[in-house]
Short mmCIF file of C-alpha atoms in Angstrom, two decimals:
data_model
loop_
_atom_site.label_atom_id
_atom_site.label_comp_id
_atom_site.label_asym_id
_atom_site.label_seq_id
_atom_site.Cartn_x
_atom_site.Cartn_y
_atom_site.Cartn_z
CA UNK A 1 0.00 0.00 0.00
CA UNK A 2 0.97 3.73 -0.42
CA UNK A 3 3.00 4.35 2.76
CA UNK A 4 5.14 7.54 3.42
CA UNK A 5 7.42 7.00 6.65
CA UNK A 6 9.34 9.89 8.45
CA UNK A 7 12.19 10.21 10.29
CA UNK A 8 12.21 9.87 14.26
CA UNK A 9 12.22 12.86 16.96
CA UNK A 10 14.51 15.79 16.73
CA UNK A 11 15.52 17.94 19.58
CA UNK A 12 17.35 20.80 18.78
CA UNK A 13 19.11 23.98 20.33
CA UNK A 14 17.34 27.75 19.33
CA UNK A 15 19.68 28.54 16.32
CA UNK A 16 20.50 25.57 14.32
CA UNK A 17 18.34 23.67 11.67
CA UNK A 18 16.52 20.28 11.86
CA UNK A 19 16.34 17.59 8.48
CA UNK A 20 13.39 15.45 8.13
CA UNK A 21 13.16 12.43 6.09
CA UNK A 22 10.11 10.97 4.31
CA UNK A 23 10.38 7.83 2.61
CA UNK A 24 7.62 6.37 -0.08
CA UNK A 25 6.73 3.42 -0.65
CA UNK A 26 4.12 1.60 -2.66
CA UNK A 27 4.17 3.52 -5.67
CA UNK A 28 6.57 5.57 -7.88
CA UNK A 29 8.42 8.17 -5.87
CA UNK A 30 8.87 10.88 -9.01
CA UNK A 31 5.18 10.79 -9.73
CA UNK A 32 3.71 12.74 -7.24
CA UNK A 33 4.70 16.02 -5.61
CA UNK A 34 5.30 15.89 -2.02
CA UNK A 35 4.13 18.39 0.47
CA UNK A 36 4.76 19.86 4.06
CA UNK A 37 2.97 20.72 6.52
CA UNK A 38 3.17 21.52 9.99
CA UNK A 39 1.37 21.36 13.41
CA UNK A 40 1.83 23.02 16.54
CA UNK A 41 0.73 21.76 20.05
CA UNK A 42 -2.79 22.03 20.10
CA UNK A 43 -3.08 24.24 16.72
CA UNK A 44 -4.23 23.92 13.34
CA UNK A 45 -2.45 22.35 10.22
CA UNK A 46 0.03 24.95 8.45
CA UNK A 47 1.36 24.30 4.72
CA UNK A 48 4.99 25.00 4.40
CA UNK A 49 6.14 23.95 1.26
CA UNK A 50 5.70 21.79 -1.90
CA UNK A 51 8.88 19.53 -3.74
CA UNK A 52 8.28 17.65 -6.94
CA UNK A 53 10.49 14.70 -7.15
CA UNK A 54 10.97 14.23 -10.82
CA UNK A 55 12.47 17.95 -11.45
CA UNK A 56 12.84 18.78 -8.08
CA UNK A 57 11.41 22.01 -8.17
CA UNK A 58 10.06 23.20 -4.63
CA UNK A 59 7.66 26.00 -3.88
CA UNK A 60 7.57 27.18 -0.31
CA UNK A 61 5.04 29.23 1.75
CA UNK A 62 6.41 33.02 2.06
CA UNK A 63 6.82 33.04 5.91
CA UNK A 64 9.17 30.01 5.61
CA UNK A 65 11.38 31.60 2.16
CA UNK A 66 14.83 31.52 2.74
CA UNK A 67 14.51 28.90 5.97
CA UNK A 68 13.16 25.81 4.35
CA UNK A 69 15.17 23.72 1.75
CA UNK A 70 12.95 20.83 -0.02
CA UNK A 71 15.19 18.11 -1.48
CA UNK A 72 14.85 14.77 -2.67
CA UNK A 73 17.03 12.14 -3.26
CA UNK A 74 15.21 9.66 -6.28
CA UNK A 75 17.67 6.20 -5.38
CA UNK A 76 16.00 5.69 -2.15
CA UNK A 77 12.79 7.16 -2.79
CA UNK A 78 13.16 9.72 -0.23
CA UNK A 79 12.18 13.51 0.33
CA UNK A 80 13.87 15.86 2.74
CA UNK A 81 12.94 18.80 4.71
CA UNK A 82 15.34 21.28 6.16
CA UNK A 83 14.68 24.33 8.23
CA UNK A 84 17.15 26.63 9.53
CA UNK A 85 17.23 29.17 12.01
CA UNK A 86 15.10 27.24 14.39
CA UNK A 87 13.25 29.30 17.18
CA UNK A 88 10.91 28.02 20.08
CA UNK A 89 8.18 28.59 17.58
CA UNK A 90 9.12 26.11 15.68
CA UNK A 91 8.52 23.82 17.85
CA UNK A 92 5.41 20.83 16.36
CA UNK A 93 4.74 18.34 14.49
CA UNK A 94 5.94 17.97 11.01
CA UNK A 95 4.14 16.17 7.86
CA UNK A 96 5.26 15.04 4.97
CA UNK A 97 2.04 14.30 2.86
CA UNK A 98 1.72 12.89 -1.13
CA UNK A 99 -0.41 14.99 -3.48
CA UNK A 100 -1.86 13.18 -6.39
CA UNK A 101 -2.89 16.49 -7.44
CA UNK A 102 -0.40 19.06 -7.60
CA UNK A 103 -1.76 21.43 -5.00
CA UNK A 104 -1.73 24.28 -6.92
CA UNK A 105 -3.85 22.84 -9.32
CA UNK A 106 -6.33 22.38 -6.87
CA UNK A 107 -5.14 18.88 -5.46
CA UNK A 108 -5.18 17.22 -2.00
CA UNK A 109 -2.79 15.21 0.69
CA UNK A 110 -2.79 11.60 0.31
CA UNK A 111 -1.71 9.87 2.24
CA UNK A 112 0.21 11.81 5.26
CA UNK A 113 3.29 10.58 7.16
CA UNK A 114 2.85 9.68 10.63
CA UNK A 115 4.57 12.91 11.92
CA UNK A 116 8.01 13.59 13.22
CA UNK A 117 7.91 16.07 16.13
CA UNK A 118 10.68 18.57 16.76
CA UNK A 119 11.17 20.32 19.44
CA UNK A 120 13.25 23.67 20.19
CA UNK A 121 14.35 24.28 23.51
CA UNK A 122 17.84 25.94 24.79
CA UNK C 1 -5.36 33.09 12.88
CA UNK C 2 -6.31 30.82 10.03
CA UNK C 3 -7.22 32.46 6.86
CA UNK C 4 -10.59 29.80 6.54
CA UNK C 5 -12.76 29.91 9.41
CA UNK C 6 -14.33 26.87 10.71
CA UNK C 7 -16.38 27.01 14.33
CA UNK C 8 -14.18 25.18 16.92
CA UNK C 9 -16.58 22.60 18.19
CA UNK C 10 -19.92 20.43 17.33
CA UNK C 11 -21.54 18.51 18.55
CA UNK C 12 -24.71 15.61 17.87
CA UNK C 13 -26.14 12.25 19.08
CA UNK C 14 -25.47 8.86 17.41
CA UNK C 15 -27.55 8.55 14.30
CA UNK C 16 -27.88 12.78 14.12
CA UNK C 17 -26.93 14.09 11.03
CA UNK C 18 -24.27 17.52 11.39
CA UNK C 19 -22.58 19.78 9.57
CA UNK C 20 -19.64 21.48 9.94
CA UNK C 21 -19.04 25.21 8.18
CA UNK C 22 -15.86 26.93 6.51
CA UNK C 23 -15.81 30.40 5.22
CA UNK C 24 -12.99 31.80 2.99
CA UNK C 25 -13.34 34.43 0.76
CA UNK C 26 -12.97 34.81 -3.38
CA UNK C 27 -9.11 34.33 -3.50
CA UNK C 28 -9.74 30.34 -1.80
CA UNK C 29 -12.90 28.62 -1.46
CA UNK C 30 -14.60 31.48 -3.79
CA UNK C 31 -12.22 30.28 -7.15
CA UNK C 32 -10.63 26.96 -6.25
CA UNK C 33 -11.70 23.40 -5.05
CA UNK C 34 -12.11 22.10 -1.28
CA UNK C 35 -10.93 19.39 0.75
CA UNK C 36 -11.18 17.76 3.85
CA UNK C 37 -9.17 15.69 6.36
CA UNK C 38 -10.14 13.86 9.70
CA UNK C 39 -7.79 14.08 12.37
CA UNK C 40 -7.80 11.82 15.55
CA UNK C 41 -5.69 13.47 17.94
CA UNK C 42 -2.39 11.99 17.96
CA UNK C 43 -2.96 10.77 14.94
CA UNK C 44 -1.78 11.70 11.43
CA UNK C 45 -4.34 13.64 9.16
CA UNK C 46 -6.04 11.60 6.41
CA UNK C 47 -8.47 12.92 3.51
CA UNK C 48 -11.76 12.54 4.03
CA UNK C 49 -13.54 14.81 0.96
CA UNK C 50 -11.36 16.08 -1.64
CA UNK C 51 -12.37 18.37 -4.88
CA UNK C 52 -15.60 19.35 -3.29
CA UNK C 53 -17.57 16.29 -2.62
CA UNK C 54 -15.61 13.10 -3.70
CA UNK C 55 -14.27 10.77 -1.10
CA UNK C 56 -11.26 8.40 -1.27
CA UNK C 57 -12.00 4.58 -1.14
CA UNK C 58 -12.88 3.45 2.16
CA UNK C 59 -14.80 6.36 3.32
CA UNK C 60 -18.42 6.02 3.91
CA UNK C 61 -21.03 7.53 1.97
CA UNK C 62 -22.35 9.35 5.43
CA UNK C 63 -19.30 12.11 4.75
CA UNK C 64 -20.39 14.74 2.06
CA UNK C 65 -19.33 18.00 0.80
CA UNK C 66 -20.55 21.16 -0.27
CA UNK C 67 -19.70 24.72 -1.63
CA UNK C 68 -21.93 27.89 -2.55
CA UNK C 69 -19.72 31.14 -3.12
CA UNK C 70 -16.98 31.44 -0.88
CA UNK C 71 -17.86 28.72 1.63
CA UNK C 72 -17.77 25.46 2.09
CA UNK C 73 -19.76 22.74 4.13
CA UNK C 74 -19.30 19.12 5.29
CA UNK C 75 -22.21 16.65 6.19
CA UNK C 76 -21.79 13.46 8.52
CA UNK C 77 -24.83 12.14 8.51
CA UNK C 78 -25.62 8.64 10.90
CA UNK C 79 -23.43 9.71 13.03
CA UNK C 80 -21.31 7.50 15.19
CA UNK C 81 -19.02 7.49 18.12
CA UNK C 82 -16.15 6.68 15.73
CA UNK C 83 -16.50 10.01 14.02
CA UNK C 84 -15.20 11.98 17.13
CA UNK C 85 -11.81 13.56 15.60
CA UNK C 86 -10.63 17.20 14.72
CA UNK C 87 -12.16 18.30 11.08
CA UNK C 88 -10.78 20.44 8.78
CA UNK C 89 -11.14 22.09 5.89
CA UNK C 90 -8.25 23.42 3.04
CA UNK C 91 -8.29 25.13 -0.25
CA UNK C 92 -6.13 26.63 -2.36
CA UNK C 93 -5.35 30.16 -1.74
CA UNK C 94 -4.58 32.24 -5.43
CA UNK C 95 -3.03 35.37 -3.12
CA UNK C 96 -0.84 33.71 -0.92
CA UNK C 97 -0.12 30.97 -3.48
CA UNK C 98 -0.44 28.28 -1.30
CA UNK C 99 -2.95 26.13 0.42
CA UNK C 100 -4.69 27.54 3.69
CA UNK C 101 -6.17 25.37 6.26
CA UNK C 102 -9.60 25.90 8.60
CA UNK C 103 -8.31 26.61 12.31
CA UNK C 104 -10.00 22.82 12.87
CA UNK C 105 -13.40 21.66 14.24
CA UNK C 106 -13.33 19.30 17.26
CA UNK C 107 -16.56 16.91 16.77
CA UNK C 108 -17.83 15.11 20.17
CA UNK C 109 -20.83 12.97 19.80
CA UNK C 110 -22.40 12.68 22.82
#
């Protein structure tokens, strides 16, 4: 079945930058576009960022331009998140999610990773 | 602040049938398609309605969608004590070229 699995916890220092794994299984990696989103303690869902694995052109919300880095790498079918600068508001839970649809095109998340929560703390 | 606004609870008794608003404006809901996604807390998202009123495979006909103008509905009709979970809504947002999300509604059936 069409499974994306993240990478594990993170606990990181105010300052320095976290990477996040997501790898797919269960269909063809470069097909779809992969998306991020993320979710703080008790708050809503926030997009951050879009990567498409066959060019790997990345599109990323403009609060998070210039501190996220989308990457891919095709071989092991596995998409990347980076985000620098980390602050205590960083601090949640962070999806990686498949979109069928490209989402500017109107599309949706499916399926979602099962969340890899970072937390920012000095 | 989320840019769609859903209300942050509802409620309803077993076999009830609910619904569960989100208002955007022309730039989101107003010019572009709607989804949905279920949420149990501690619990990854999953789609529940996507492009207005379709639903994935495995979801039961009781979950449907709705638009008119710049908002957006979703029906559970039957409900059951299974469908207690966080609900919300997302579209595509042509201004801030991105998708925005509903702040969430937290369903209790009672």
């Amino acid at each position: 079945q069409v499974q994306l699995v993240q990478s594990g916890a993170e606990v990181k220092k105010p300052g320095a930058s976290v990477k996040v794994s997501c790898k797919a299984s269960g269909y063809t990696f470069i097909t779809y576009d992969i998306n991020w989103v993320r979710q703080a303690t008790g708050q809503g869902l926030e997009w951050m960022g879009w990567m498409n694995p066959n060019s790997g052109d990345s599109g990323y919300a403009q609060r998070f331009q210039g501190r996220v880095t989308m990457t891919r790498n095709t071989s092991i079918s596995t998409a990347y998140m980076e985000l620098s600068s980390l602050s205590s508001e960083d601090t949640a839970v962070y999806y990686c999610a498949r979109a069928p649809v490209p989402a500017q095109f109107g599309g949706w998340f499916d399926p979602w990773g099962q969340g890899t929560l970072v937390t920012v703390s000095s | 602040q989320s840019v769609l606004t859903q209300p942050p609870s509802a409620s309803g008794t077993p076999g009830q049938r609910i619904t569960i608003s989100c208002s955007g404006s022309s730039s989101n809901i107003g010019s572009n398609t709607v989804n949905w996604y279920l949420q149990v807390p501690g619990t990854a998202p999953k789609l529940l309605i996507y492009s207005y009123n379709q639903r994935p495979s495995g979801v039961p006909d009781r979950f449907s969608g709705s638009k008119s103008g710049t908002s957006a509905s979703l029906a559970i009709s039957g409900l059951q004590s299974e469908d207690e979970a966080d609900y919300y809504c997302a579209a595509w947002d042509d201004s801030l070229n991105g998708p925005v999300f509903g702040g969430g509604t937290k369903l209790t059936v009672l």
